[in-house]
Structures are given as C-alpha cells and as structure tokens.
Short mmCIF file of C-alpha atoms in Angstrom, two decimals:
data_model
loop_
_atom_site.label_atom_id
_atom_site.label_comp_id
_atom_site.label_asym_id
_atom_site.label_seq_id
_atom_site.Cartn_x
_atom_site.Cartn_y
_atom_site.Cartn_z
CA UNK A 1 0.01 0.05 0.07
CA UNK A 2 2.82 2.40 0.00
CA UNK A 3 3.65 1.98 -2.79
CA UNK A 4 2.85 3.20 -6.59
CA UNK A 5 -0.06 2.17 -7.97
CA UNK A 6 -1.23 1.06 -4.72
CA UNK A 7 -1.00 3.36 -3.42
CA UNK A 8 -4.22 5.80 -2.28
CA UNK A 9 -2.17 8.85 -1.91
CA UNK A 10 0.76 10.81 -4.04
CA UNK A 11 4.44 9.43 -3.69
CA UNK A 12 6.85 12.03 -4.76
CA UNK A 13 9.33 10.03 -3.28
CA UNK A 14 9.10 7.15 -5.70
CA UNK A 15 8.75 8.93 -8.46
CA UNK A 16 10.31 6.64 -11.24
CA UNK A 17 7.72 4.40 -10.03
CA UNK A 18 4.46 6.69 -9.98
CA UNK A 19 4.87 7.59 -13.86
CA UNK A 20 5.06 3.92 -14.89
CA UNK A 21 1.93 2.95 -12.71
CA UNK A 22 0.96 6.10 -15.14
CA UNK A 23 2.16 4.96 -17.98
CA UNK A 24 2.32 1.36 -18.25
CA UNK A 25 -0.37 -1.79 -17.06
CA UNK A 26 -0.53 -3.02 -13.75
CA UNK A 27 -1.05 -6.42 -13.14
CA UNK A 28 -2.73 -6.75 -10.06
CA UNK A 29 -3.27 -10.46 -9.53
CA UNK A 30 0.05 -11.12 -9.65
CA UNK A 31 1.64 -13.82 -7.08
CA UNK A 32 4.92 -14.90 -6.61
CA UNK A 33 5.02 -18.55 -7.12
CA UNK A 34 7.24 -19.26 -4.29
CA UNK A 35 8.20 -17.37 -0.95
CA UNK A 36 12.46 -18.84 -1.61
CA UNK A 37 12.75 -15.01 -3.56
CA UNK A 38 15.87 -17.59 -6.13
CA UNK A 39 12.82 -19.12 -7.37
CA UNK A 40 11.25 -16.46 -8.06
CA UNK A 41 13.83 -14.88 -10.28
CA UNK A 42 14.49 -18.77 -11.03
CA UNK A 43 10.80 -19.08 -12.60
CA UNK A 44 11.21 -15.23 -14.32
CA UNK A 45 14.21 -16.03 -16.11
CA UNK A 46 12.94 -19.71 -17.72
CA UNK A 47 9.45 -19.68 -17.47
CA UNK A 48 8.83 -23.00 -15.07
CA UNK A 49 7.86 -23.95 -11.98
CA UNK A 50 9.93 -24.31 -8.79
CA UNK A 51 9.34 -27.56 -9.34
CA UNK A 52 10.44 -27.87 -12.64
CA UNK A 53 13.56 -25.28 -12.45
CA UNK A 54 13.90 -27.27 -8.75
CA UNK A 55 14.91 -23.94 -6.87
CA UNK A 56 12.63 -25.28 -4.23
CA UNK A 57 14.98 -24.16 -0.79
CA UNK A 58 17.44 -21.57 -0.19
CA UNK A 59 20.28 -23.56 -0.97
CA UNK A 60 19.12 -25.22 -4.06
CA UNK A 61 21.54 -23.82 -6.85
CA UNK A 62 20.13 -23.63 -11.15
CA UNK A 63 21.03 -26.18 -12.65
CA UNK A 64 23.33 -25.87 -16.00
CA UNK A 65 20.64 -27.68 -17.71
CA UNK A 66 17.57 -25.61 -17.95
CA UNK A 67 16.72 -23.05 -20.37
CA UNK A 68 16.76 -19.75 -19.66
CA UNK A 69 15.92 -16.05 -21.47
CA UNK A 70 19.04 -15.02 -20.55
CA UNK A 71 20.93 -18.09 -23.02
CA UNK A 72 18.01 -18.35 -25.54
CA UNK A 73 18.76 -14.32 -26.38
CA UNK A 74 22.18 -14.71 -25.98
CA UNK A 75 22.48 -17.51 -28.67
CA UNK A 76 19.99 -15.29 -30.98
CA UNK A 77 22.19 -12.60 -31.09
CA UNK A 78 21.30 -10.05 -28.66
CA UNK A 79 23.42 -9.01 -26.35
CA UNK A 80 22.79 -9.91 -22.54
CA UNK A 81 23.41 -8.69 -19.49
CA UNK A 82 22.52 -9.67 -15.32
CA UNK A 83 23.16 -7.08 -12.33
CA UNK A 84 22.50 -7.79 -9.09
CA UNK A 85 22.75 -7.23 -5.11
CA UNK A 86 20.88 -9.65 -3.90
CA UNK A 87 23.30 -12.67 -2.98
CA UNK A 88 20.58 -15.50 -3.64
CA UNK A 89 21.15 -14.82 -6.79
CA UNK A 90 24.58 -14.51 -7.30
CA UNK A 91 26.71 -17.14 -9.53
CA UNK A 92 26.56 -19.66 -6.86
CA UNK A 93 23.08 -20.58 -7.05
CA UNK A 94 23.89 -20.96 -10.84
CA UNK A 95 23.29 -17.62 -12.23
CA UNK A 96 26.04 -16.20 -13.86
CA UNK A 97 25.52 -18.57 -16.66
CA UNK A 98 23.10 -17.66 -19.35
CA UNK A 99 24.76 -13.72 -19.68
CA UNK A 100 27.73 -12.49 -21.42
CA UNK A 101 28.08 -10.48 -18.71
CA UNK A 102 26.90 -11.23 -15.05
CA UNK A 103 27.92 -8.55 -12.58
CA UNK A 104 27.12 -9.26 -8.03
CA UNK A 105 27.58 -6.81 -5.34
CA UNK A 106 27.94 -8.55 -1.94
CA UNK A 107 25.93 -6.50 0.35
CA UNK A 108 29.63 -6.54 2.64
CA UNK A 109 31.06 -4.63 -0.03
CA UNK A 110 30.36 -1.16 0.61
CA UNK A 111 28.90 -0.87 -3.09
CA UNK A 112 25.56 1.57 -2.91
CA UNK A 113 22.11 -0.37 -2.78
CA UNK A 114 22.04 1.14 -6.52
CA UNK A 115 25.32 -0.44 -7.90
CA UNK A 116 22.91 -3.07 -10.17
CA UNK A 117 20.40 -0.29 -11.51
CA UNK A 118 23.42 2.07 -11.99
CA UNK A 119 25.55 -0.64 -13.58
CA UNK A 120 23.11 -1.47 -16.37
CA UNK A 121 22.32 1.55 -16.74
CA UNK A 122 26.29 2.74 -18.07
CA UNK A 123 26.08 -1.09 -19.25
CA UNK A 124 22.97 0.08 -21.40
CA UNK A 125 24.43 3.35 -22.86
CA UNK A 126 27.87 1.96 -23.15
CA UNK A 127 26.73 -1.49 -25.77
CA UNK A 128 24.19 1.06 -27.19
CA UNK A 129 27.27 4.32 -27.59
CA UNK A 130 29.58 1.70 -29.92
CA UNK A 131 26.68 -0.20 -31.49
CA UNK A 132 23.71 1.49 -31.99
CA UNK A 133 21.48 -1.33 -33.83
CA UNK A 134 22.45 -3.85 -31.01
CA UNK A 135 19.22 -5.59 -29.59
CA UNK A 136 20.08 -6.04 -25.33
CA UNK A 137 18.37 -7.76 -23.17
CA UNK A 138 19.42 -6.57 -19.51
CA UNK A 139 17.96 -8.02 -15.93
CA UNK A 140 18.34 -6.23 -12.64
CA UNK A 141 17.97 -7.70 -9.30
CA UNK A 142 17.65 -4.58 -6.84
CA UNK A 143 17.47 -5.05 -3.11
CA UNK A 144 14.00 -2.76 -3.12
CA UNK A 145 13.56 -1.41 0.43
CA UNK A 146 16.21 -4.62 1.96
CA UNK A 147 18.18 -3.37 4.28
CA UNK A 148 21.49 -2.90 4.78
CA UNK A 149 20.67 0.56 4.15
CA UNK A 150 22.70 3.23 2.40
CA UNK A 151 22.53 6.19 5.17
CA UNK A 152 24.82 9.12 5.24
CA UNK A 153 25.03 10.24 9.43
CA UNK A 154 23.36 13.38 9.03
CA UNK A 155 20.19 11.85 7.12
CA UNK A 156 20.15 9.32 9.94
CA UNK A 157 19.82 11.65 12.70
CA UNK A 158 16.78 13.50 10.71
CA UNK A 159 15.07 9.63 10.86
CA UNK A 160 12.07 9.46 13.28
CA UNK A 161 11.49 8.65 15.53
CA UNK A 162 13.38 11.63 17.24
CA UNK A 163 16.56 10.02 20.16
CA UNK A 164 16.55 6.67 18.30
CA UNK A 165 18.29 4.11 20.07
CA UNK A 166 16.82 0.51 19.52
CA UNK A 167 18.93 -2.32 17.59
CA UNK A 168 17.71 -1.24 13.91
CA UNK A 169 20.72 -0.10 12.08
CA UNK A 170 21.33 0.71 8.42
CA UNK A 171 24.36 -1.72 8.03
CA UNK A 172 23.16 -4.34 10.22
CA UNK A 173 19.29 -4.13 10.19
CA UNK A 174 18.76 -7.84 8.50
CA UNK A 175 20.03 -9.23 11.57
CA UNK A 176 18.35 -7.38 14.24
CA UNK A 177 14.76 -8.54 12.12
CA UNK A 178 16.12 -11.93 11.71
CA UNK A 179 16.69 -12.11 15.12
CA UNK A 180 13.49 -10.75 16.49
CA UNK A 181 11.73 -12.82 13.55
CA UNK A 182 13.45 -15.79 15.80
CA UNK A 183 12.46 -14.95 19.45
CA UNK A 184 8.88 -13.46 18.46
CA UNK A 185 8.80 -9.81 17.08
CA UNK A 186 6.49 -9.11 19.82
CA UNK A 187 8.26 -9.45 22.36
CA UNK A 188 11.62 -8.51 20.79
CA UNK A 189 11.06 -4.67 18.82
CA UNK A 190 8.76 -1.85 19.86
CA UNK A 191 7.18 0.93 18.10
CA UNK A 192 10.44 2.94 17.60
CA UNK A 193 11.46 -0.12 16.05
CA UNK A 194 9.09 -0.51 12.85
CA UNK A 195 9.63 3.47 12.80
CA UNK A 196 12.80 3.41 12.17
CA UNK A 197 12.30 0.18 9.86
CA UNK A 198 9.77 2.33 7.90
CA UNK A 199 11.73 4.81 7.47
CA UNK A 200 14.79 3.09 6.30
CA UNK A 201 13.20 1.35 4.54
CA UNK A 202 11.96 4.66 2.63
CA UNK A 203 14.72 6.09 2.15
CA UNK A 204 16.53 3.58 0.43
CA UNK A 205 13.34 2.37 -1.97
CA UNK A 206 13.58 6.55 -2.72
CA UNK A 207 17.25 6.11 -3.94
CA UNK A 208 15.97 3.24 -6.00
CA UNK A 209 13.66 4.44 -7.42
CA UNK A 210 16.13 7.46 -9.31
CA UNK A 211 18.85 4.52 -10.37
CA UNK A 212 15.18 2.75 -12.17
CA UNK A 213 14.69 6.54 -13.53
CA UNK A 214 18.31 6.32 -15.54
CA UNK A 215 18.22 3.04 -16.43
CA UNK A 216 15.27 4.35 -18.20
CA UNK A 217 16.36 7.64 -19.28
CA UNK A 218 19.80 5.08 -20.65
CA UNK A 219 16.80 3.32 -22.81
CA UNK A 220 14.67 7.05 -23.83
CA UNK A 221 19.05 8.89 -24.90
CA UNK A 222 19.43 5.58 -27.10
CA UNK A 223 15.78 6.16 -28.92
CA UNK A 224 14.99 2.93 -27.62
CA UNK A 225 11.87 3.02 -25.12
CA UNK A 226 9.15 2.78 -27.31
CA UNK A 227 10.38 -0.15 -28.69
CA UNK A 228 11.47 -1.55 -24.86
CA UNK A 229 9.54 -4.51 -23.37
CA UNK A 230 10.55 -3.23 -19.57
CA UNK A 231 9.32 -4.87 -17.24
CA UNK A 232 9.07 -3.88 -13.25
CA UNK A 233 7.81 -7.06 -10.73
CA UNK A 234 7.46 -5.54 -7.17
CA UNK A 235 8.22 -8.14 -5.21
CA UNK A 236 6.83 -8.11 -1.37
CA UNK A 237 8.39 -9.59 1.46
CA UNK A 238 6.20 -9.48 5.27
CA UNK A 239 6.73 -6.78 6.81
CA UNK A 240 8.57 -6.74 10.17
CA UNK A 241 5.85 -6.48 12.54
CA UNK A 242 5.28 -10.06 11.21
#
C-alpha cells in the first residue's frame, strides 16, 4: 500500500514508479510462485514453476541444463547482462551462466544499493554507443527496501523517531530483524523500532527509484524506450511486524 499504483496517497519521493504506474499496465493479480526469492527469479528467467527448475529452497542451485531467457537471447545474437545485489541470485546459485556479462554486488562490499541499477544504465549506454543497432537484454535484481541501507550520519539523525536508540541500524538492520523474528517480533521490537525500520526502508527505496529512472533515461536517450519491453516486478516480503 506504500507503493504506486496501489498507494492511496501521492508518492512524490517515488517519481519513477509513479510515472510507470500512470503509463504502464499493472497486473494486480500477479502472485509469486514461491516465498523463496531465488525461486521467483528462476521462474521469471525460465518460465517454469519451482519444482521444474528445482530451486525450491534457499540452498538450491539453478541447473545449467535448464534453459533461460538469457541463454535463448544470447544464442540469437542479443547482448545480455544480469546485475544483482541480492546474494541468493549470485553465481554460486547458478545465475551467472547464461549471461555475457554478470555483475554481483555483495552487501558487505560497501557498494551502494543502487549499484545494480547504476551498472545496468552504464552498460546500456556503453553497448548502444558502440553498436546503436544492437539488441539488448538486461536483467536487474535490486534490493529494493531491504537492508543494508545506505544512509549518511546526517540523514540518520533526521529520521524518525527522534532520539532513537534501538537495535535497527543501517548496516545490520537485517540481522536485527531476523533475530527479532526468531524470538518473536512482539517481544523483541517496540514501536520506535518499527518506525525507524519504515523510515530507513523508505529512504532506500527512494534512492533506488531514482536509479531505476536512470535506466529508463538511458533507453530514452538512445531512442529505444518506445521499442523496449520493460518489466518491473515489485516483490514484497513480510513486514517487520509479521
């Protein structure tokens, strides 16, 4: 409900998603085939349900024998690349094989959460500058609102609630939330923790929205936006209160 086009209120901080909500087709009844993120991505790339591509748990790896859209496009002379900042779609899980270029940014690398989107925009500009007639396929897996969050000390001081001294902080927010879920959220977190988590997530998503806009700008500048199939899947995970 916080995201366009479903938010009942304007979302000026998410200008790119707001514009897509106005100009694109929204599929309200789309449901993910699994609660395992890597399984969802594998289904997007293969068109297969999790039991067919075998990524049914967090430790599974995408088999090389499974054909992906990246393989098909590459074999058809399309230049392909995948950019990810989510560890479960890194090379050890089988996602690097089909692509001519594969770039992964581990959360501990210090790279910005926008890095996969920034890299994709730069790659699009590079390919089309060298080969204006090239056909391209880019797949981007960004963290969205998920921690770790990129926040400066000054920004952190300005986030609600005032004088926050809880356990949810930018770099280790995921660990704090995971620990709370194991112990029972109601017993481990207070209202101030939820408020800080929401503020950090909103700031992280705002920056990635701008980076998504740069990807669209790269396609628009190259004169390819009207000839591009652009799919934006917003995958929602349970809220910290769950």
